[in-house]
XYZ file of C-alpha atoms in Angstrom:
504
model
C 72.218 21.105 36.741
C 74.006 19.780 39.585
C 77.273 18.808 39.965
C 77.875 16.019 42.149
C 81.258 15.784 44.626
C 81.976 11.963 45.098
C 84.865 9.765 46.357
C 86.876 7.483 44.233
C 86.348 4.965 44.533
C 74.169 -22.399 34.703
C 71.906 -23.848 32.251
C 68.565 -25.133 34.770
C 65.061 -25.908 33.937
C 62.449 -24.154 36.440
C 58.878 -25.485 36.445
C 56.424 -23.992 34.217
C 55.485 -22.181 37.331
C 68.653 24.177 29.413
C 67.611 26.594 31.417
C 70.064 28.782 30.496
C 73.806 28.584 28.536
C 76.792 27.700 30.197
C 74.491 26.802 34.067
C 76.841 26.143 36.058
C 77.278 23.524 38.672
C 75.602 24.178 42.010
C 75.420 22.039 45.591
C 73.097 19.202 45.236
C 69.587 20.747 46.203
C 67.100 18.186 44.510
C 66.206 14.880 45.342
C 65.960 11.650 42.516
C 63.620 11.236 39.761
C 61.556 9.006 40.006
C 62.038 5.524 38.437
C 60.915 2.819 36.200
C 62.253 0.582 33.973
C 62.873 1.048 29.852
C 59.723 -0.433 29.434
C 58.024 -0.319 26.308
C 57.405 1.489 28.790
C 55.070 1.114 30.906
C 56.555 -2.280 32.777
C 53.369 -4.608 33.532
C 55.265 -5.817 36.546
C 53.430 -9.256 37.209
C 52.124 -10.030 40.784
C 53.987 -13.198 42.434
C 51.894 -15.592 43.518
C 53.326 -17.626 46.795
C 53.309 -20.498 44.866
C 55.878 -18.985 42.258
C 57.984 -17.695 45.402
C 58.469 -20.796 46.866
C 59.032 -22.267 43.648
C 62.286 -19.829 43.420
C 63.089 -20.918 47.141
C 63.251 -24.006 46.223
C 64.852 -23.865 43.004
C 67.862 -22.006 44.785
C 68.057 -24.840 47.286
C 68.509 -27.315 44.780
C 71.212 -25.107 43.096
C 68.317 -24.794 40.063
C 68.763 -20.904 40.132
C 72.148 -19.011 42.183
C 71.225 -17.656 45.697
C 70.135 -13.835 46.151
C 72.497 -11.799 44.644
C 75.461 -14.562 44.075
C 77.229 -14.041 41.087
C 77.376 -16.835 38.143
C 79.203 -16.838 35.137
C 80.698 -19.444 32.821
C 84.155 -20.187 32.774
C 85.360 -17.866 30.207
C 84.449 -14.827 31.995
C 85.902 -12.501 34.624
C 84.164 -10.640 36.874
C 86.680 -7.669 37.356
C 84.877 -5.659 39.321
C 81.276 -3.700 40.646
C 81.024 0.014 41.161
C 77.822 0.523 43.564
C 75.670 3.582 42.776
C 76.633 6.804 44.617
C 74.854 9.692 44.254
C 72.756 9.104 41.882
C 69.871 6.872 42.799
C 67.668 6.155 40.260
C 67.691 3.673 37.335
C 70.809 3.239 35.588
C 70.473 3.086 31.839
C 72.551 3.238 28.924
C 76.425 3.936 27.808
C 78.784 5.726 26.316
C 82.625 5.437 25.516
C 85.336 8.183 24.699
C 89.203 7.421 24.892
C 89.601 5.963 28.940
C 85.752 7.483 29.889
C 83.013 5.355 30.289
C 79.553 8.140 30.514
C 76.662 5.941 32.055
C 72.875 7.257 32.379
C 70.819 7.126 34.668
C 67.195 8.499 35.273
C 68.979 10.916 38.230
C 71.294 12.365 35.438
C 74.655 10.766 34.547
C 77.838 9.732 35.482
C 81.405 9.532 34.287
C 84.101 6.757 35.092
C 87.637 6.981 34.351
C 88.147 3.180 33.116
C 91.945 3.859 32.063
C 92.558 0.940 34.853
C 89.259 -1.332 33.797
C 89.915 -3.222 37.155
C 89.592 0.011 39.332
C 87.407 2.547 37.200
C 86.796 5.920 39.589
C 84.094 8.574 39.198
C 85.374 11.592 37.718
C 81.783 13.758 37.883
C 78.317 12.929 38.661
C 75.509 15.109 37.373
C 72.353 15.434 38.862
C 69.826 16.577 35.705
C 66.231 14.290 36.604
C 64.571 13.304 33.591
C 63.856 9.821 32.285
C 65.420 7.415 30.750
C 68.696 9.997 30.317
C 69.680 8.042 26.889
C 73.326 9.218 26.804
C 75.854 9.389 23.846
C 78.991 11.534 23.025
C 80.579 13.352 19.942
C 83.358 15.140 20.653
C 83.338 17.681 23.801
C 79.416 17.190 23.397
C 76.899 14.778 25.565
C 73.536 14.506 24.536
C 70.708 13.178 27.277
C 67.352 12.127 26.085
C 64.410 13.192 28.241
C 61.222 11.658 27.864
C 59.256 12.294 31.487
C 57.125 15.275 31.057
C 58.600 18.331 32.829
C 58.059 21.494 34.132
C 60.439 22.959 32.253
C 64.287 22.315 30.253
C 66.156 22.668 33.158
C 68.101 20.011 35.509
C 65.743 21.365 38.679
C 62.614 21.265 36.714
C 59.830 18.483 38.664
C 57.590 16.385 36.699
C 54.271 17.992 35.138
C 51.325 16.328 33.127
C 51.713 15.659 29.800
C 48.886 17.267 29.374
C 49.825 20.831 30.225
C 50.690 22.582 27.346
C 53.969 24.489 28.955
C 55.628 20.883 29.699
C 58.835 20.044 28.468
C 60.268 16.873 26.965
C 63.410 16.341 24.316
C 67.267 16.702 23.790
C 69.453 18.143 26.003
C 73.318 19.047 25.455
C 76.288 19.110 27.489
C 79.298 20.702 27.024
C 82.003 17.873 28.306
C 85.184 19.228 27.616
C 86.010 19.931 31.196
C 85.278 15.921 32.122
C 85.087 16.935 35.894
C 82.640 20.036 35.144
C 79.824 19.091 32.503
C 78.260 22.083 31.221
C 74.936 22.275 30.283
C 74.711 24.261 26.609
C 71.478 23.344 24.898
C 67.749 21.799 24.848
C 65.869 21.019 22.191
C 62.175 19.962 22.450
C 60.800 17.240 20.053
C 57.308 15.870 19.688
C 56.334 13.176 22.416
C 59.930 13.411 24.080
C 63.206 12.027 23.190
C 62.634 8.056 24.760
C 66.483 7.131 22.601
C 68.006 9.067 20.583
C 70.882 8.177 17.718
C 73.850 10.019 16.202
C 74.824 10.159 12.774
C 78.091 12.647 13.377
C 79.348 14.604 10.206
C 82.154 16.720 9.976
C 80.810 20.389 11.057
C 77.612 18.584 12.402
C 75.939 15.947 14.463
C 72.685 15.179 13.500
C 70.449 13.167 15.749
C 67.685 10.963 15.168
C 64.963 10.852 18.408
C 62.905 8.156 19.181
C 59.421 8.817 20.904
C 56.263 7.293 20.889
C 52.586 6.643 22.653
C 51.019 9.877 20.894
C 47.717 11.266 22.792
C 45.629 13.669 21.854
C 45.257 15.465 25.031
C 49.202 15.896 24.713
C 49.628 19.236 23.500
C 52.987 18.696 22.200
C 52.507 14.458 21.178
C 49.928 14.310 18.872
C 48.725 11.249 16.954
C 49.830 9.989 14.839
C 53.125 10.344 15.262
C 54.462 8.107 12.660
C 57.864 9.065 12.271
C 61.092 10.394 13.985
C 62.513 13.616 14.667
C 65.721 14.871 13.062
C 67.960 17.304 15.342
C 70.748 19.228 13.585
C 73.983 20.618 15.982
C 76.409 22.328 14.981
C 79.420 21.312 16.763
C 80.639 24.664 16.859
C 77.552 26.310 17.832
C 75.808 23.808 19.985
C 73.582 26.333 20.961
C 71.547 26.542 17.683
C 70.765 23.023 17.732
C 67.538 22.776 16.108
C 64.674 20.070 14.795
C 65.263 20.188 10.686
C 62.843 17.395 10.226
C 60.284 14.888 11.075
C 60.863 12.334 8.044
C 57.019 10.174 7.867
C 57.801 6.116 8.006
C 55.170 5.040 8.296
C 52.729 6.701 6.121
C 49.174 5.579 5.916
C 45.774 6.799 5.613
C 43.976 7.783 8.639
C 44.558 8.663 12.280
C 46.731 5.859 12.499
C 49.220 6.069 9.978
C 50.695 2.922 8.415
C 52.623 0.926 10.659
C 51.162 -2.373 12.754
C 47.823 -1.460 14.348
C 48.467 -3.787 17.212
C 45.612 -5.483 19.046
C 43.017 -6.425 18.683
C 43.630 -6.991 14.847
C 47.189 -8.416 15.799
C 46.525 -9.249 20.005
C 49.562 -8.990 22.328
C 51.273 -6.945 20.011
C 52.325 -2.695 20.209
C 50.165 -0.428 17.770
C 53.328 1.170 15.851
C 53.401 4.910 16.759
C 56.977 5.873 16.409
C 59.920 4.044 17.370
C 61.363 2.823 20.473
C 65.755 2.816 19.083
C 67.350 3.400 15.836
C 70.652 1.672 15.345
C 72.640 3.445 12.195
C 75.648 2.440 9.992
C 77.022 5.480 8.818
C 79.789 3.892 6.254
C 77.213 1.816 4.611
C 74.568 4.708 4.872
C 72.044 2.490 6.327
C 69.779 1.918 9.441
C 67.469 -0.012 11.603
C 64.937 0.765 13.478
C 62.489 -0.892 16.432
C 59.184 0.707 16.159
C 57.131 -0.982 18.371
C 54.844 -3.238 15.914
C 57.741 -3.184 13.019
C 61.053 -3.499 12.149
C 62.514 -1.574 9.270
C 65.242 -0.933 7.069
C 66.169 2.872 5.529
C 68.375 4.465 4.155
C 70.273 7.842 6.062
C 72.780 8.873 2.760
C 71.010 12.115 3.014
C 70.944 12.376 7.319
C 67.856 14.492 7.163
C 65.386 12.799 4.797
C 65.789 9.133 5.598
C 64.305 6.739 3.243
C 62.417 3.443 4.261
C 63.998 0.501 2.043
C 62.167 -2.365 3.816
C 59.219 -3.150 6.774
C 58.405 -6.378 8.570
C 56.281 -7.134 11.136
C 56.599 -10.073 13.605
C 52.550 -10.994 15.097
C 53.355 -14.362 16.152
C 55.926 -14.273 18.507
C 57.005 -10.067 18.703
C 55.479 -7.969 21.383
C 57.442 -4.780 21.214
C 60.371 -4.560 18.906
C 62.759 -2.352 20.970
C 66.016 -2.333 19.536
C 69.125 -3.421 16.897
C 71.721 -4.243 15.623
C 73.698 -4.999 12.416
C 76.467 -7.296 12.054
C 80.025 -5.991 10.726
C 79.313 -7.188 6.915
C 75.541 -5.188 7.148
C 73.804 -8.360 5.678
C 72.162 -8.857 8.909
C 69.837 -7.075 11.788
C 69.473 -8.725 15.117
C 66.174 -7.073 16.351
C 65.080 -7.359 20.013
C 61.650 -7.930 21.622
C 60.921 -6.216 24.782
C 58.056 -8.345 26.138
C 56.781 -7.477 29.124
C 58.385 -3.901 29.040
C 61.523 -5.093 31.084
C 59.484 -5.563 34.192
C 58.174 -8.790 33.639
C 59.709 -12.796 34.418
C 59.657 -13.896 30.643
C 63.043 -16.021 30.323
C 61.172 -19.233 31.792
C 58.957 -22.291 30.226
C 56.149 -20.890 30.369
C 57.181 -17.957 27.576
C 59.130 -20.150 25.855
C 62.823 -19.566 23.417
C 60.833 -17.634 20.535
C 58.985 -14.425 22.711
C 61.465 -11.913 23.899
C 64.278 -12.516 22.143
C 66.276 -12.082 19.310
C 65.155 -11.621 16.036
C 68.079 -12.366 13.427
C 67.094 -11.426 9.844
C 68.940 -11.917 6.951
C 69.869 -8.942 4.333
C 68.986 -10.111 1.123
C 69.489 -8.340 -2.776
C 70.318 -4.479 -3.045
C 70.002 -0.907 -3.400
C 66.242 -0.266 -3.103
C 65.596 -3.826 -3.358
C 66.656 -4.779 -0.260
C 64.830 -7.363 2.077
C 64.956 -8.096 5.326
C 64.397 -12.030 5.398
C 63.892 -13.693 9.310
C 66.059 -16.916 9.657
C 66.085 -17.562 13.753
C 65.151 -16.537 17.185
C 67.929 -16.165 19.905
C 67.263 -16.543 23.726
C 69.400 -17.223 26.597
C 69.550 -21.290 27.585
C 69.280 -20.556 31.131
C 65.620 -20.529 33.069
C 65.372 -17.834 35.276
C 63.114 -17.580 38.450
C 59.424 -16.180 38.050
C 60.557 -13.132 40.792
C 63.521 -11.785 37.685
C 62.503 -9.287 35.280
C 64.511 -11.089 32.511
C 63.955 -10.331 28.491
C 66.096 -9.319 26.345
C 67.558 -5.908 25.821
C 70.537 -3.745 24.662
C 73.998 -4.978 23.321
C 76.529 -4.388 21.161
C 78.769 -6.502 18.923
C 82.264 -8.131 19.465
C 84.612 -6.921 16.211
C 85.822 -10.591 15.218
C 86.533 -10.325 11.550
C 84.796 -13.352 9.931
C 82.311 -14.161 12.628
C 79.323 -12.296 14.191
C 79.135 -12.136 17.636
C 77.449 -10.187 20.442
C 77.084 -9.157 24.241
C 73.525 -8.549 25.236
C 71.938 -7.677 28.386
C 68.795 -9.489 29.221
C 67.833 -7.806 32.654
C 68.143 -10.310 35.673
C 68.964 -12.428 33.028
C 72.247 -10.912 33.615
C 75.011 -10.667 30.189
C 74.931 -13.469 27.365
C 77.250 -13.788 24.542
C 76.189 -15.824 21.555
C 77.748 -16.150 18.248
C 75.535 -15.818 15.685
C 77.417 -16.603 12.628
C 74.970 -19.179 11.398
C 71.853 -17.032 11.207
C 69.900 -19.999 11.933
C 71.656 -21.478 14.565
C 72.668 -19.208 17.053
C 74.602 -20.156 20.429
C 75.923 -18.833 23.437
C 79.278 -18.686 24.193
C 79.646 -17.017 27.565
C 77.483 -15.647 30.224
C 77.402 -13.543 33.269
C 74.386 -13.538 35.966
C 73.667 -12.827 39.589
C 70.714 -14.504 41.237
C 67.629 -13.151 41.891
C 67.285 -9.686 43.922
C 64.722 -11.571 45.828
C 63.346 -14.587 46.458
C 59.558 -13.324 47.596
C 58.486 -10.794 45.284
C 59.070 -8.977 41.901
C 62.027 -6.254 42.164
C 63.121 -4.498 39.257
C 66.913 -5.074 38.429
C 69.668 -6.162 36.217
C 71.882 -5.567 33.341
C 70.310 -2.568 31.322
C 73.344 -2.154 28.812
C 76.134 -4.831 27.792
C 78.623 -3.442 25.780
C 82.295 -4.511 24.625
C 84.382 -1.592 24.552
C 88.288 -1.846 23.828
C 89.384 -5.684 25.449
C 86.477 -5.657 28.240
C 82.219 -5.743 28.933
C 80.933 -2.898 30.517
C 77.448 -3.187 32.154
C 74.859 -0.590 33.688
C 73.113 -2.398 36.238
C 70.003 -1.066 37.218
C 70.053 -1.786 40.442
C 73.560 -2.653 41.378
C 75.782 -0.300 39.708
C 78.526 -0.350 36.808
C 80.514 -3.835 36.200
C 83.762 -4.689 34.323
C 83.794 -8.012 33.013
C 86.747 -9.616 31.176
C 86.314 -12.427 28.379
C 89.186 -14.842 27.384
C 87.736 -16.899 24.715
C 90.022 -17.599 21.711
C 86.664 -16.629 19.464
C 86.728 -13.552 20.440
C 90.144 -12.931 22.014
C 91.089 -11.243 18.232
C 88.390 -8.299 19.053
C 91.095 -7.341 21.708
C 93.233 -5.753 19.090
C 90.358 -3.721 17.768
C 90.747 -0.088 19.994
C 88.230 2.528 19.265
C 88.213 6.324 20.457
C 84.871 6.777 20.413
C 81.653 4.425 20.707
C 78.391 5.131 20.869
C 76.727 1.783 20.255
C 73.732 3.322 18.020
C 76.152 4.230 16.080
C 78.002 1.389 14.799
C 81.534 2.195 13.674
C 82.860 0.280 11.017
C 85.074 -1.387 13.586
C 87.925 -2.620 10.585
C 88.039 0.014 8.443
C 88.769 2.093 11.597
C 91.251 -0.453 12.920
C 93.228 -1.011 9.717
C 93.707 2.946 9.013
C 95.280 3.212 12.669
């Protein structure tokens, strides 16, 4: 592991067209990782034809689309301010929150912000640890990072290896964060076929994780087909150091080499073959989940953490390409689920995709106990067109605590930060949005608004290729979420936002 020393610091319509406990930090010495996006995840970043570039050339010059890297939003929002990246150069992912720290991945290692001032966050530590996609989350004086890049070995210097190489490492690693400006690094765990996400479901002595890893092979030593269900990591908070794998619950079982979740194409074309899950989203205080498994969506049950038990499965062949993530609302009667087509590397928020492929999925929770169905009512997509050179689809977000109403901020890429009110689960709407223009105006370049999450009274984005944003919304449907203060948020792990707020 190295420690890093740093300085503080439009609606249109376009044509169709651990090594070892306790390492300590040491002078930077390695160079980046390198990067690609989420992707279901191997992005099928489309070729741009000349025709499609001058057809974004011209749709800025018409004021169709914003210039190359302007900034857009609707009146409601406040762009604060944009933290470039620093030392870290690869993709930035996902996000954490704890008290006035903001911990933001990235597939160099991660980085912490002090966001007591929101308007002038500052790096407190950046930690070079290479490993892709460095899912990050926090419990406590714990970190965990997901790795899911075959390496040579469990350390932050290890180099990338072959899956196919039996001594290659993938899985959990753990940080010791109590010192915020010197990250320790504690603990790895390895898991079948990597840690891709990975989930927390934090008890009182322990934190157990749920890992989310797919694309089995069966000249992968360690990711064998068929790999039909998740891995369950136990830690003991005060022995991080015996974190271990306790289980691999089965949910999708099935006959055959396959298991039984969606066997993708060609009996179902342009959608995933299910073989594991891409993100688990859990409500501890109802004792539920959801997951995004690639082919299906499903609903289980976590009251016993290590033996989760599916409740319900759908399956989306129409419109669904690769269900990648979710999200319940406050009152756990619904599940927005998320389609990642095109991997996050593709132009999909146009007219030629369409409102109904890659977007939202909101499903209704219907009956109860063990009877439990989950019941699709709508699709959700942003209103505004963007140009055939954005990677633009949609991706992770988190809700906005407004008792009575459901409502959520959701990155979409390029497509920059929507939020929509989804209240009526059939007719969903946006309320606000944030965008820049296009990185370019000539060819595909991967970019945009990875994470969108609202964290006490502001939006905090992880843009991939510009950096970390503050945004501020004033909007008297959600200014009430502004009272709601949380010391902790991992968005995976939905809090009970109320219950927490009215015992404060």
């Amino acid at each position: 592991m190295t420690l890093l020393h740093t300085t503080r610091v439009r609606r249109r319509r376009l044509g169709v067209a651990a090594a070892a406990a306790g390492l300590l930090a040491t002078l930077l010495t390695a160079g980046p990782a390198a990067a690609t996006p989420d992707p279901g995840d191997t992005p099928a970043q489309a070729a741009i034809s000349s025709e499609q570039a001058a057809d974004t050339k011209s749709a800025i010059a018409s004021g169709e689309i914003p210039p190359v890297d302007a900034v857009v939003h609707s009146d409601n929002i406040e762009h604060l301010v944009n933290i470039p990246k620093d030392a870290l150069k690869g993709t930035n992912s996902d996000l954490a929150f704890q008290g006035k720290y903001a911990y933001a991945g990235n597939y160099d290692g991660f980085r912490i912000f002090d966001i007591s001032n929101p308007k002038a966050p500052t790096t407190v530590a950046q930690v070079l640890c290479p490993g892709s996609q460095n899912d990050v989350t926090v419990s406590g004086d714990l970190l965990f990072l997901s790795t899911d890049s075959s390496r040579s070995d469990n350390s932050c210097s290890s180099t990338t290896q072959p899956a196919t190489e039996k001594s290659s490492w993938e899985g959990m690693k753990i940080f010791d964060i109590s010192d915020k400006r010197n990250p320790k690094y504690v603990a790895a765990v390895e898991t079948a076929c990597g840690s891709h996400t990975h989930t927390l479901v934090p008890k009182r002595r322990n934190v157990y994780i749920y890992v989310a890893s797919y694309s089995p092979n069966a000249t992968f030593p360690d990711c064998q087909p068929p790999h039909d269900g998740i891995s369950v990591i136990k830690v003991p908070r005060r022995a991080p150091e015996k974190a271990a794998v306790v289980n691999f619950p089965v949910l999708f079982p099935g006959e055959g080499p396959d298991g039984g979740g969606n066997p993708g194409s060609p009996t179902n074309p342009g959608v995933s073959k299910t073989t594991g899950c891409h993100d688990i989203t859990v409500l501890p205080s109802k004792d539920l989940a959801a997951g995004a498994c690639m082919g299906d969506g499903i609903l289980f049950d976590i009251e016993d953490p290590e033996h989760p038990k599916v409740i319900d499965q759908v399956q989306d062949n129409v419109n669904f390409a690769f269900w990648h993530s979710a999200t319940f609302n406050q009152k756990a009667n619904k599940v927005i689920f998320t389609d990642e087509l095109g991997g996050g590397g593709a132009a999909t928020c146009n007219a030629a995709i369409g409102p109904n492929r890659g977007a939202d999925g909101i499903y209704d929770i219907v009956g109860r106990g063990e009877n439990r169905k989950l019941v699709f009512r709508s699709y959700y997509k942003i209103p505004r067109h963007q140009a055939d050179t954005e990677n633009c689809v949609a991706h992770n977000g988190s809700l906005i605590p407004v008792k009575g109403r459901d409502i959520m901020v959701q990155a979409w890429y390029q497509g920059g930060v929507s939020v929509w009110d989804f209240t009526n689960s059939s007719k969903p709407k946006e309320i606000a949005y944030f965008e820049r223009g296009p990185l370019s105006a000539d060819t595909m370049v991967t970019g945009g608004s990875w994470s969108a999450y609202y964290y006490n009274g502001y939006i905090y984005s992880n843009d991939i290729a510009k950096g970390f944003d503050v945004l501020k919304l004033d909007d008297r449907r959600t200014d009430p979420a502004k009272r709601v203060r949380m010391d902790e948020l991992n968005v995976q792990t939905q809090p009970d936002y109320f219950d927490d707020f009215d015992r404060d």
